[in-house]
CSV table of N, CA and C in Angstrom, one decimal:
chain,number,residue,atom,x,y,z
A,217,MET,N,-40.0,-58.4,36.3
A,217,MET,CA,-39.2,-57.9,35.0
A,217,MET,C,-38.2,-59.1,34.7
A,218,THR,N,-38.2,-59.3,33.5
A,218,THR,CA,-37.4,-60.5,32.9
A,218,THR,C,-36.1,-60.0,32.8
A,219,ALA,N,-35.1,-60.9,32.8
A,219,ALA,CA,-33.6,-60.6,32.7
A,219,ALA,C,-33.4,-59.9,31.2
A,220,LYS,N,-34.1,-60.3,30.2
A,220,LYS,CA,-34.0,-59.7,28.9
A,220,LYS,C,-34.3,-58.2,29.0
A,221,THR,N,-35.5,-57.9,29.6
A,221,THR,CA,-35.9,-56.6,29.7
A,221,THR,C,-35.1,-55.7,30.6
A,222,LYS,N,-34.5,-56.3,31.6
A,222,LYS,CA,-33.6,-55.6,32.6
A,222,LYS,C,-32.1,-55.3,31.6
A,223,ASN,N,-31.9,-56.3,30.9
A,223,ASN,CA,-30.6,-56.1,30.1
A,223,ASN,C,-30.8,-54.9,29.0
A,224,ARG,N,-31.9,-54.9,28.4
A,224,ARG,CA,-32.2,-53.8,27.5
A,224,ARG,C,-32.2,-52.4,28.3
A,225,ILE,N,-32.9,-52.4,29.3
A,225,ILE,CA,-33.0,-51.0,30.1
A,225,ILE,C,-31.6,-50.5,30.5
A,226,GLN,N,-30.7,-51.5,30.9
A,226,GLN,CA,-29.3,-51.2,31.2
A,226,GLN,C,-28.5,-50.7,29.9
A,227,CYS,N,-28.7,-51.3,28.8
A,227,CYS,CA,-28.1,-51.0,27.5
A,227,CYS,C,-28.5,-49.5,27.1
A,228,VAL,N,-29.8,-49.3,27.2
A,228,VAL,CA,-30.3,-47.9,26.9
A,228,VAL,C,-29.8,-46.9,27.9
A,229,ALA,N,-29.7,-47.2,29.1
A,229,ALA,CA,-29.1,-46.3,30.2
A,229,ALA,C,-27.6,-45.9,29.8
A,230,VAL,N,-26.9,-47.0,29.6
A,230,VAL,CA,-25.5,-46.8,29.2
A,230,VAL,C,-25.4,-46.0,28.0
A,231,LEU,N,-26.1,-46.2,26.9
A,231,LEU,CA,-26.1,-45.3,25.7
A,231,LEU,C,-26.5,-43.9,26.0
A,232,ALA,N,-27.5,-43.7,26.8
A,232,ALA,CA,-27.9,-42.3,27.2
A,232,ALA,C,-26.9,-41.6,27.9
A,233,ILE,N,-26.1,-42.2,29.0
A,233,ILE,CA,-25.0,-41.7,29.6
A,233,ILE,C,-23.9,-41.3,28.7
A,234,ILE,N,-23.5,-42.2,27.7
A,234,ILE,CA,-22.6,-41.9,26.9
A,234,ILE,C,-22.9,-40.7,25.9
A,235,ALA,N,-24.1,-40.7,25.5
A,235,ALA,CA,-24.5,-39.6,24.7
A,235,ALA,C,-24.4,-38.2,25.5
A,236,LEU,N,-24.9,-38.3,26.8
A,236,LEU,CA,-24.9,-37.1,27.6
A,236,LEU,C,-23.4,-36.6,27.8
A,237,CYS,N,-22.6,-37.4,28.1
A,237,CYS,CA,-21.2,-37.2,28.3
A,237,CYS,C,-20.5,-36.5,27.0
A,238,SER,N,-20.8,-37.1,25.9
A,238,SER,CA,-20.3,-36.7,24.6
A,238,SER,C,-20.7,-35.4,24.3
A,239,GLY,N,-22.0,-35.1,24.5
A,239,GLY,CA,-22.5,-33.6,24.2
A,239,GLY,C,-22.0,-32.7,25.1
A,240,LEU,N,-21.8,-33.1,26.5
A,240,LEU,CA,-21.2,-32.0,27.4
A,240,LEU,C,-19.8,-31.8,27.0
A,241,LEU,N,-19.1,-32.8,26.7
A,241,LEU,CA,-17.7,-32.6,26.2
A,241,LEU,C,-17.5,-31.7,24.9
A,242,LEU,N,-18.3,-32.0,24.0
A,242,LEU,CA,-18.3,-31.2,22.8
A,242,LEU,C,-18.8,-29.8,23.1
A,243,GLY,N,-19.8,-29.5,23.9
A,243,GLY,CA,-20.2,-28.2,24.2
A,243,GLY,C,-19.0,-27.5,24.9
A,244,ALA,N,-18.3,-28.1,25.8
A,244,ALA,CA,-17.2,-27.5,26.6
A,244,ALA,C,-16.1,-27.2,25.6
A,245,PHE,N,-15.8,-28.2,24.7
A,245,PHE,CA,-14.7,-27.9,23.6
A,245,PHE,C,-15.0,-26.6,22.7
A,246,ASN,N,-16.3,-26.7,22.4
A,246,ASN,CA,-16.8,-25.4,21.6
A,246,ASN,C,-16.6,-24.1,22.4
A,247,LEU,N,-16.9,-24.1,23.6
A,247,LEU,CA,-16.8,-22.8,24.6
A,247,LEU,C,-15.4,-22.6,24.5
A,248,LEU,N,-14.4,-23.4,24.6
A,248,LEU,CA,-13.0,-23.3,24.8
A,248,LEU,C,-12.4,-22.8,23.6
A,249,THR,N,-12.9,-23.2,22.5
A,249,THR,CA,-12.2,-23.0,21.2
A,249,THR,C,-12.9,-22.1,20.2
A,250,TYR,N,-14.0,-21.5,20.6
A,250,TYR,CA,-14.8,-20.7,19.7
A,250,TYR,C,-14.1,-19.3,19.5
A,251,VAL,N,-14.0,-18.9,18.2
A,251,VAL,CA,-13.5,-17.6,17.6
A,251,VAL,C,-14.6,-16.9,17.2
A,252,ASP,N,-14.9,-15.7,17.7
A,252,ASP,CA,-15.9,-14.8,17.1
A,252,ASP,C,-15.4,-14.2,15.8
A,253,PRO,N,-16.1,-14.5,14.8
A,253,PRO,CA,-15.4,-13.9,13.4
A,253,PRO,C,-15.4,-12.4,13.5
A,254,PHE,N,-16.3,-11.7,13.9
A,254,PHE,CA,-16.2,-10.3,14.0
A,254,PHE,C,-15.0,-9.8,14.7
A,255,GLN,N,-14.9,-10.4,16.0
A,255,GLN,CA,-13.7,-9.9,16.8
A,255,GLN,C,-12.4,-10.2,16.2
A,256,SER,N,-12.4,-11.4,15.5
A,256,SER,CA,-11.2,-12.0,14.9
A,256,SER,C,-10.7,-10.9,13.7
A,257,THR,N,-11.7,-10.5,13.0
A,257,THR,CA,-11.6,-9.6,11.9
A,257,THR,C,-11.1,-8.2,12.4
A,258,LEU,N,-11.8,-7.8,13.6
A,258,LEU,CA,-11.4,-6.4,14.1
A,258,LEU,C,-10.0,-6.5,14.6
A,259,ASP,N,-9.6,-7.6,15.3
A,259,ASP,CA,-8.1,-7.8,15.8
A,259,ASP,C,-7.2,-7.9,14.6
A,260,GLY,N,-7.6,-8.5,13.6
A,260,GLY,CA,-6.7,-8.4,12.3
A,260,GLY,C,-6.7,-7.1,11.8
A,261,PHE,N,-7.6,-6.3,11.7
A,261,PHE,CA,-7.5,-4.9,11.3
A,261,PHE,C,-6.5,-4.1,12.0
A,262,LYS,N,-6.6,-4.3,13.3
A,262,LYS,CA,-5.8,-3.5,14.1
A,262,LYS,C,-4.4,-3.9,14.0
A,263,LYS,N,-4.0,-5.2,14.0
A,263,LYS,CA,-2.7,-5.6,13.8
A,263,LYS,C,-2.3,-5.4,12.5
A,264,ASP,N,-2.8,-5.5,11.4
A,264,ASP,CA,-2.3,-5.3,10.0
A,264,ASP,C,-2.3,-3.9,9.8
A,265,SER,N,-3.2,-2.9,10.3
A,265,SER,CA,-3.2,-1.6,9.8
A,265,SER,C,-2.2,-0.7,10.5
A,266,GLY,N,-1.8,-1.0,11.8
A,266,GLY,CA,-0.9,-0.1,12.5
A,266,GLY,C,-1.7,0.8,13.3
A,267,ALA,N,-3.0,0.8,13.2
A,267,ALA,CA,-3.9,2.0,13.9
A,267,ALA,C,-3.5,1.8,15.4
A,268,GLU,N,-3.6,3.0,16.0
A,268,GLU,CA,-3.6,3.1,17.4
A,268,GLU,C,-4.8,2.9,18.1
A,269,GLY,N,-5.9,3.4,17.6
A,269,GLY,CA,-7.3,3.3,18.2
A,269,GLY,C,-7.9,2.0,17.9
A,270,GLU,N,-9.2,1.9,18.4
A,270,GLU,CA,-9.9,0.7,18.2
A,270,GLU,C,-10.9,0.9,17.0
A,271,PHE,N,-11.2,-0.3,16.5
A,271,PHE,CA,-12.0,-0.3,15.2
A,271,PHE,C,-13.4,-0.5,15.7
A,272,THR,N,-14.3,0.1,14.9
A,272,THR,CA,-15.8,-0.1,15.1
A,272,THR,C,-16.2,-0.8,13.7
A,273,MET,N,-16.9,-1.8,13.8
A,273,MET,CA,-17.5,-2.5,12.6
A,273,MET,C,-18.7,-1.7,12.1
A,274,VAL,N,-18.6,-1.4,10.8
A,274,VAL,CA,-19.6,-0.7,10.1
A,274,VAL,C,-20.6,-1.6,9.2
A,275,VAL,N,-19.9,-2.4,8.4
A,275,VAL,CA,-20.6,-3.3,7.6
A,275,VAL,C,-20.3,-4.8,8.1
A,276,ALA,N,-21.2,-5.4,8.5
A,276,ALA,CA,-20.9,-6.8,9.1
A,276,ALA,C,-22.2,-7.8,8.9
A,277,ASP,N,-23.3,-7.4,8.4
A,277,ASP,CA,-24.4,-8.3,8.4
A,277,ASP,C,-24.3,-9.1,7.1
A,278,GLU,N,-24.4,-8.3,5.9
A,278,GLU,CA,-24.5,-8.9,4.7
A,278,GLU,C,-23.4,-8.3,3.8
A,279,PRO,N,-22.7,-9.0,2.9
A,279,PRO,CA,-21.7,-8.4,2.1
A,279,PRO,C,-22.4,-7.4,1.1
A,280,VAL,N,-21.7,-6.5,0.9
A,280,VAL,CA,-22.1,-5.3,-0.3
A,280,VAL,C,-21.5,-5.8,-1.6
A,281,ASN,N,-22.4,-6.2,-2.6
A,281,ASN,CA,-21.9,-6.8,-3.9
A,281,ASN,C,-21.7,-5.5,-4.8
A,282,TYR,N,-20.5,-5.7,-5.7
A,282,TYR,CA,-20.3,-4.8,-6.7
A,282,TYR,C,-19.8,-5.6,-7.9
A,283,GLY,N,-20.7,-6.4,-8.5
A,283,GLY,CA,-20.5,-7.3,-9.6
A,283,GLY,C,-19.3,-8.2,-9.3
A,284,THR,N,-18.0,-7.9,-9.8
A,284,THR,CA,-17.0,-8.9,-9.6
A,284,THR,C,-16.3,-8.8,-8.3
A,285,GLY,N,-16.7,-7.7,-7.4
A,285,GLY,CA,-16.0,-7.6,-6.1
A,285,GLY,C,-17.1,-7.3,-5.0
A,286,GLN,N,-16.8,-7.4,-3.7
A,286,GLN,CA,-17.6,-7.2,-2.7
A,286,GLN,C,-16.9,-6.9,-1.3
A,287,ILE,N,-17.6,-6.1,-0.6
A,287,ILE,CA,-17.2,-5.7,0.7
A,287,ILE,C,-17.9,-6.8,1.7
A,288,VAL,N,-17.0,-7.5,2.4
A,288,VAL,CA,-17.4,-8.5,3.4
A,288,VAL,C,-17.6,-7.6,4.6
A,289,TYR,N,-16.5,-7.1,5.2
A,289,TYR,CA,-16.6,-6.3,6.3
A,289,TYR,C,-15.9,-4.9,6.1
A,290,TYR,N,-16.4,-3.9,6.8
A,290,TYR,CA,-15.8,-2.6,6.7
A,290,TYR,C,-15.8,-2.1,8.2
A,291,ALA,N,-14.7,-1.5,8.8
A,291,ALA,CA,-14.5,-1.0,9.9
A,291,ALA,C,-13.7,0.2,9.9
A,292,VAL,N,-13.8,1.2,10.9
A,292,VAL,CA,-13.2,2.3,11.0
A,292,VAL,C,-12.7,2.6,12.3
A,293,SER,N,-11.3,3.1,12.4
A,293,SER,CA,-10.6,3.2,13.6
A,293,SER,C,-11.1,4.6,14.2
A,294,ASP,N,-10.9,4.7,15.5
A,294,ASP,CA,-11.1,6.0,16.2
A,294,ASP,C,-9.9,6.9,16.4
A,295,ASP,N,-8.9,6.7,15.5
A,295,ASP,CA,-7.7,7.4,15.6
A,295,ASP,C,-8.0,8.9,15.1
A,296,GLU,N,-7.1,9.7,15.4
A,296,GLU,CA,-7.2,11.2,15.0
A,296,GLU,C,-7.4,11.2,13.5
A,297,VAL,N,-6.5,10.5,12.8
A,297,VAL,CA,-6.8,10.3,11.3
A,297,VAL,C,-7.2,8.8,11.2
A,298,PRO,N,-8.6,8.8,10.9
A,298,PRO,CA,-9.0,7.4,10.8
A,298,PRO,C,-8.6,6.4,9.8
A,299,VAL,N,-8.5,5.3,10.2
A,299,VAL,CA,-8.1,4.2,9.1
A,299,VAL,C,-9.5,3.4,8.9
A,300,HIS,N,-9.6,3.3,7.5
A,300,HIS,CA,-10.7,2.6,7.0
A,300,HIS,C,-10.2,1.2,6.7
A,301,ALA,N,-10.8,0.2,7.3
A,301,ALA,CA,-10.2,-1.2,7.0
A,301,ALA,C,-11.4,-2.1,6.3
A,302,PHE,N,-11.1,-2.7,5.3
A,302,PHE,CA,-12.0,-3.5,4.4
A,302,PHE,C,-11.5,-4.8,4.3
A,303,LEU,N,-12.4,-5.8,4.7
A,303,LEU,CA,-12.2,-7.2,4.1
A,303,LEU,C,-13.1,-7.3,2.8
A,304,ALA,N,-12.4,-7.5,1.7
A,304,ALA,CA,-13.1,-7.5,0.4
A,304,ALA,C,-12.8,-8.8,-0.3
A,305,GLY,N,-13.6,-9.0,-1.2
A,305,GLY,CA,-13.4,-10.4,-2.0
A,305,GLY,C,-13.5,-10.0,-3.5
A,306,GLY,N,-12.5,-10.5,-4.3
A,306,GLY,CA,-12.4,-10.3,-5.7
A,306,GLY,C,-12.7,-11.5,-6.5
A,307,SER,N,-13.7,-11.5,-7.3
A,307,SER,CA,-13.9,-12.9,-7.9
A,307,SER,C,-13.2,-12.9,-9.3
A,308,GLY,N,-12.9,-14.0,-9.8
A,308,GLY,CA,-12.2,-14.2,-11.2
A,308,GLY,C,-10.9,-14.8,-11.0
A,309,GLY,N,-10.5,-15.1,-9.8
A,309,GLY,CA,-9.3,-15.7,-9.8
A,309,GLY,C,-9.2,-17.2,-10.3
A,310,TYR,N,-8.1,-17.7,-10.4
A,310,TYR,CA,-7.8,-19.1,-10.9
A,310,TYR,C,-8.7,-20.1,-10.1
A,311,GLN,N,-8.6,-19.9,-8.7
A,311,GLN,CA,-9.5,-20.9,-7.9
A,311,GLN,C,-10.7,-20.2,-7.3
A,312,GLY,N,-11.0,-19.1,-7.9
A,312,GLY,CA,-12.4,-18.3,-7.4
A,312,GLY,C,-12.0,-17.1,-6.7
A,313,THR,N,-12.7,-16.9,-5.7
A,313,THR,CA,-12.6,-15.4,-4.9
A,313,THR,C,-11.3,-15.4,-4.2
A,314,VAL,N,-10.8,-14.2,-4.2
A,314,VAL,CA,-9.6,-14.0,-3.4
A,314,VAL,C,-10.0,-12.9,-2.3
A,315,GLN,N,-9.6,-13.2,-1.1
A,315,GLN,CA,-10.0,-12.4,0.0
A,315,GLN,C,-8.8,-11.5,0.1
A,316,ILE,N,-9.2,-10.1,0.3
A,316,ILE,CA,-8.1,-9.1,0.6
A,316,ILE,C,-8.4,-8.2,1.7
A,317,TYR,N,-7.5,-7.8,2.4
A,317,TYR,CA,-7.6,-6.7,3.4
A,317,TYR,C,-7.1,-5.4,2.9
A,318,VAL,N,-7.9,-4.4,2.8
A,318,VAL,CA,-7.3,-3.0,2.2
A,318,VAL,C,-7.5,-2.0,3.3
A,319,TYR,N,-6.5,-1.2,3.5
A,319,TYR,CA,-6.4,-0.3,4.5
A,319,TYR,C,-6.2,1.1,3.9
A,320,VAL,N,-7.2,2.1,4.2
A,320,VAL,CA,-7.2,3.4,3.5
A,320,VAL,C,-7.0,4.5,4.7
A,321,ARG,N,-6.3,5.5,4.5
A,321,ARG,CA,-6.0,6.5,5.4
A,321,ARG,C,-5.9,7.8,4.5
A,322,ASP,N,-6.5,9.0,4.8
A,322,ASP,CA,-6.4,10.1,4.0
A,322,ASP,C,-6.7,9.8,2.5
A,323,ASN,N,-7.8,9.0,2.4
A,323,ASN,CA,-8.4,8.9,1.1
A,323,ASN,C,-7.5,8.1,0.2
A,324,LYS,N,-6.3,7.4,0.8
A,324,LYS,CA,-5.4,6.6,0.0
A,324,LYS,C,-5.2,5.2,0.6
A,325,ILE,N,-5.1,4.3,-0.3
A,325,ILE,CA,-4.8,3.0,0.0
A,325,ILE,C,-3.3,2.9,0.6
A,326,TYR,N,-3.0,2.3,1.7
A,326,TYR,CA,-1.6,2.3,2.2
A,326,TYR,C,-1.0,1.0,2.3
A,327,LYS,N,-2.0,0.0,2.4
A,327,LYS,CA,-1.7,-1.4,2.6
A,327,LYS,C,-2.7,-2.3,2.2
A,328,ILE,N,-2.3,-3.6,1.5
A,328,ILE,CA,-3.1,-4.5,1.0
A,328,ILE,C,-2.4,-5.7,1.6
A,329,VAL,N,-3.3,-6.7,2.3
A,329,VAL,CA,-2.8,-7.9,2.8
A,329,VAL,C,-3.8,-9.0,2.3
A,330,ILE,N,-3.2,-10.0,1.8
A,330,ILE,CA,-4.0,-11.1,1.0
A,330,ILE,C,-4.6,-11.9,2.2
A,331,GLY,N,-6.0,-12.3,2.1
A,331,GLY,CA,-6.5,-13.1,3.0
A,331,GLY,C,-6.7,-14.6,2.5
A,332,GLU,N,-7.8,-15.3,3.0
A,332,GLU,CA,-8.0,-16.6,2.5
A,332,GLU,C,-8.4,-16.8,1.1
A,333,ASN,N,-7.6,-17.8,0.5
A,333,ASN,CA,-7.8,-17.9,-1.0
A,333,ASN,C,-7.1,-19.3,-1.3
A,334,SER,N,-7.4,-19.8,-2.5
A,334,SER,CA,-6.9,-21.0,-3.0
A,334,SER,C,-5.9,-20.8,-4.1
A,335,GLU,N,-5.6,-19.5,-4.4
A,335,GLU,CA,-4.8,-19.2,-5.5
A,335,GLU,C,-3.3,-19.7,-5.4
A,336,THR,N,-2.8,-20.0,-6.4
A,336,THR,CA,-1.3,-20.6,-6.5
A,336,THR,C,-0.3,-19.6,-7.0
A,337,PHE,N,-0.8,-18.5,-7.6
A,337,PHE,CA,0.2,-17.7,-8.3
A,337,PHE,C,0.3,-16.3,-7.5
A,338,LEU,N,-0.2,-16.1,-6.4
A,338,LEU,CA,-0.2,-14.8,-5.7
A,338,LEU,C,1.4,-14.4,-5.4
A,339,GLY,N,2.2,-15.3,-5.2
A,339,GLY,CA,3.6,-14.9,-5.1
A,339,GLY,C,4.1,-14.1,-6.3
A,340,LYS,N,3.6,-14.4,-7.5
A,340,LYS,CA,4.1,-13.5,-8.5
A,340,LYS,C,3.7,-12.1,-8.4
A,341,LEU,N,2.5,-11.8,-7.7
A,341,LEU,CA,2.1,-10.5,-7.5
A,341,LEU,C,3.1,-9.8,-6.5
A,342,ASP,N,3.6,-10.4,-5.6
A,342,ASP,CA,4.7,-9.9,-4.7
A,342,ASP,C,5.9,-9.7,-5.5
A,343,ASP,N,6.3,-10.7,-6.3
A,343,ASP,CA,7.5,-10.4,-7.0
A,343,ASP,C,7.4,-9.2,-8.0
A,344,ALA,N,6.2,-8.9,-8.5
A,344,ALA,CA,6.1,-8.0,-9.6
A,344,ALA,C,5.8,-6.5,-8.8
A,345,ASN,N,5.6,-6.5,-7.5
A,345,ASN,CA,5.3,-5.3,-6.8
A,345,ASN,C,3.9,-4.9,-7.3
A,346,TYR,N,3.1,-5.8,-7.5
A,346,TYR,CA,1.7,-5.5,-8.1
A,346,TYR,C,0.9,-4.5,-7.2
A,347,TYR,N,1.0,-4.7,-5.9
A,347,TYR,CA,0.2,-3.9,-5.0
A,347,TYR,C,0.5,-2.4,-4.8
A,348,GLU,N,1.8,-2.2,-5.3
A,348,GLU,CA,2.2,-0.7,-5.3
A,348,GLU,C,1.3,0.1,-6.3
A,349,ASN,N,0.7,-0.5,-7.3
A,349,ASN,CA,-0.1,0.2,-8.2
A,349,ASN,C,-1.4,0.7,-7.6
A,350,PHE,N,-1.6,0.2,-6.4
A,350,PHE,CA,-2.9,0.7,-5.7
A,350,PHE,C,-2.8,1.7,-4.7
A,351,TYR,N,-1.3,2.0,-4.3
A,351,TYR,CA,-1.0,2.8,-3.1
A,351,TYR,C,-0.9,4.2,-3.5
A,352,ASP,N,-1.2,5.1,-2.6
A,352,ASP,CA,-0.9,6.6,-2.6
A,352,ASP,C,-1.7,7.1,-3.8
A,353,LYS,N,-2.8,6.8,-4.1
A,353,LYS,CA,-3.7,7.5,-5.1
A,353,LYS,C,-5.0,7.8,-4.5
A,354,ASP,N,-5.2,9.1,-4.6
A,354,ASP,CA,-6.6,9.7,-4.0
A,354,ASP,C,-7.7,8.9,-4.7
A,355,LEU,N,-8.5,8.2,-3.7
A,355,LEU,CA,-9.6,7.2,-4.2
A,355,LEU,C,-10.7,8.2,-4.5
A,356,THR,N,-10.9,9.4,-4.1
A,356,THR,CA,-12.0,10.3,-4.5
A,356,THR,C,-11.8,10.8,-5.7
A,357,GLU,N,-10.7,10.7,-6.5
A,357,GLU,CA,-10.6,11.1,-7.8
A,357,GLU,C,-10.5,9.8,-8.7
A,358,LEU,N,-10.8,8.8,-8.3
A,358,LEU,CA,-10.9,7.5,-9.1
A,358,LEU,C,-12.3,6.8,-9.3
A,359,SER,N,-12.5,6.1,-10.2
A,359,SER,CA,-13.6,5.4,-10.2
A,359,SER,C,-13.4,3.8,-10.1
A,360,ASP,N,-12.2,3.5,-10.5
A,360,ASP,CA,-11.7,2.1,-10.4
A,360,ASP,C,-10.3,2.0,-10.7
A,361,PHE,N,-9.7,0.9,-10.6
A,361,PHE,CA,-8.3,0.6,-11.1
A,361,PHE,C,-8.1,-0.2,-12.3
A,362,ASN,N,-9.1,-0.2,-13.2
A,362,ASN,CA,-9.2,-1.1,-14.3
A,362,ASN,C,-8.0,-0.8,-15.2
A,363,ASP,N,-7.4,0.3,-15.1
A,363,ASP,CA,-6.1,0.6,-16.0
A,363,ASP,C,-4.9,-0.1,-15.5
A,364,VAL,N,-5.0,-0.8,-14.2
A,364,VAL,CA,-3.8,-1.5,-13.8
A,364,VAL,C,-3.8,-2.7,-14.5
A,365,ASP,N,-2.4,-3.0,-15.1
A,365,ASP,CA,-2.3,-4.2,-16.0
A,365,ASP,C,-2.2,-5.3,-15.1
A,366,THR,N,-2.6,-6.6,-15.5
A,366,THR,CA,-2.4,-7.9,-14.8
A,366,THR,C,-0.9,-8.2,-14.9
A,367,VAL,N,-0.7,-9.2,-14.1
A,367,VAL,CA,0.6,-9.8,-14.0
A,367,VAL,C,0.8,-11.0,-14.9
A,368,SER,N,1.7,-11.1,-15.9
A,368,SER,CA,1.9,-12.3,-16.7
A,368,SER,C,2.3,-13.5,-15.9
A,369,GLY,N,1.4,-14.5,-16.1
A,369,GLY,CA,1.6,-15.6,-15.4
A,369,GLY,C,0.6,-15.7,-14.1
A,370,ALA,N,-0.1,-14.7,-13.9
A,370,ALA,CA,-0.9,-14.7,-12.6
A,370,ALA,C,-2.0,-13.8,-13.2
A,371,THR,N,-2.5,-13.8,-14.4
A,371,THR,CA,-3.5,-12.9,-14.8
A,371,THR,C,-4.8,-13.0,-14.1
A,372,LEU,N,-5.3,-14.2,-13.8
A,372,LEU,CA,-6.6,-14.4,-13.1
A,372,LEU,C,-6.4,-14.0,-11.7
A,373,SER,N,-5.2,-14.2,-10.9
A,373,SER,CA,-5.1,-13.8,-9.6
A,373,SER,C,-5.0,-12.3,-9.6
A,374,SER,N,-4.4,-11.7,-10.4
A,374,SER,CA,-4.1,-10.2,-10.4
A,374,SER,C,-5.6,-9.6,-10.6
A,375,THR,N,-6.2,-10.3,-11.4
A,375,THR,CA,-7.7,-9.6,-11.8
A,375,THR,C,-8.6,-9.7,-10.6
A,376,ALA,N,-8.5,-10.9,-9.8
A,376,ALA,CA,-9.3,-11.0,-8.8
A,376,ALA,C,-8.9,-9.9,-7.6
A,377,VAL,N,-7.7,-9.8,-7.5
A,377,VAL,CA,-7.2,-8.7,-6.4
A,377,VAL,C,-7.6,-7.4,-7.0
A,378,ARG,N,-7.5,-7.1,-8.2
A,378,ARG,CA,-8.1,-5.7,-8.7
A,378,ARG,C,-9.5,-5.5,-8.6
A,379,ASN,N,-10.3,-6.7,-8.8
A,379,ASN,CA,-11.8,-6.7,-8.6
A,379,ASN,C,-12.0,-6.4,-7.2
A,380,GLY,N,-11.4,-6.9,-6.2
A,380,GLY,CA,-11.5,-6.6,-4.7
A,380,GLY,C,-11.3,-5.0,-4.4
A,381,VAL,N,-10.2,-4.7,-5.0
A,381,VAL,CA,-9.8,-3.2,-4.7
A,381,VAL,C,-10.8,-2.3,-5.4
A,382,ASN,N,-11.3,-2.6,-6.5
A,382,ASN,CA,-12.2,-1.9,-7.2
A,382,ASN,C,-13.5,-1.8,-6.2
A,383,ALA,N,-13.9,-2.9,-5.6
A,383,ALA,CA,-15.1,-2.8,-4.8
A,383,ALA,C,-14.8,-1.8,-3.7
A,384,VAL,N,-13.6,-1.8,-3.1
A,384,VAL,CA,-13.2,-0.9,-2.0
A,384,VAL,C,-13.5,0.6,-2.5
A,385,VAL,N,-12.8,0.8,-3.7
A,385,VAL,CA,-12.9,2.3,-4.3
A,385,VAL,C,-14.3,2.7,-4.4
A,386,ARG,N,-15.2,1.7,-4.9
A,386,ARG,CA,-16.6,2.1,-5.3
A,386,ARG,C,-17.5,2.3,-4.0
A,387,TYR,N,-17.1,1.5,-2.9
A,387,TYR,CA,-17.7,1.7,-1.6
A,387,TYR,C,-17.3,2.9,-1.0
A,388,TYR,N,-15.9,3.2,-0.9
A,388,TYR,CA,-15.3,4.4,-0.4
A,388,TYR,C,-16.0,5.6,-0.9
A,389,ASN,N,-16.1,5.6,-2.3
A,389,ASN,CA,-16.5,6.8,-2.8
A,389,ASN,C,-18.1,7.1,-2.7
A,390,GLU,N,-18.9,5.9,-2.7
A,390,GLU,CA,-20.3,6.0,-2.4
A,390,GLU,C,-20.7,6.3,-1.0
A,391,GLU,N,-20.1,5.6,-0.2
A,391,GLU,CA,-20.5,5.6,1.3
A,391,GLU,C,-19.7,6.4,2.2
A,392,ILE,N,-18.5,6.5,2.0
A,392,ILE,CA,-17.5,7.3,3.0
A,392,ILE,C,-17.2,8.6,2.6
A,393,SER,N,-16.5,8.9,1.6
A,393,SER,CA,-16.0,10.2,1.1
A,393,SER,C,-17.2,11.2,1.0
A,394,LYS,N,-18.3,10.7,0.6
A,394,LYS,CA,-19.6,11.6,0.4
A,394,LYS,C,-20.4,11.9,1.7
A,395,GLY,N,-19.7,11.5,2.8
A,395,GLY,CA,-20.4,11.7,3.9
A,395,GLY,C,-21.5,10.7,4.5
A,396,GLY,N,-21.3,9.5,3.7
A,396,GLY,CA,-22.2,8.4,4.1
A,396,GLY,C,-21.9,7.8,5.5
A,397,LYS,N,-21.4,6.6,5.4
A,397,LYS,CA,-21.0,5.9,6.8
A,397,LYS,C,-19.6,6.4,7.3
A,398,ALA,N,-19.6,6.3,8.5
A,398,ALA,CA,-18.3,6.9,9.2
A,398,ALA,C,-17.0,6.7,8.5
């Protein structure tokens, strides 16, 4: 074996060892830092909702689309009075879709939490108490919240939130209140 061939074999071996070590380190890092999106969502539902019981995921495979809104995840708690928790998306925002977490108990929305989004005007919705428009109304007596006015200066953001809430209302009435899904 010539010195040149031996040198090439050593270079290939060193590169192979570097690649193997890098792959093992990346794999270990992934194992240590991986966050299961379903479990993360369930944990968020429990924390935000104030539910005592555990949540069971009902919709998790494919989002359920309703035109300008969609249900990404839906889970229900095993509380005596169940909490229905939704991760919904409303399109039409200034920067695209707004993620919202909507919590329903006794057929009424009692909490909305804003999720991931790129909107810059959502603070105006807080200032205008916009979310109060959706609380404590019997969803089974509604088809949507299209009569809720948008917030001046945050028209697109408030429209996106309303679109997400409307998807929740529609899903709730079609699948839950009529004895469909849990």
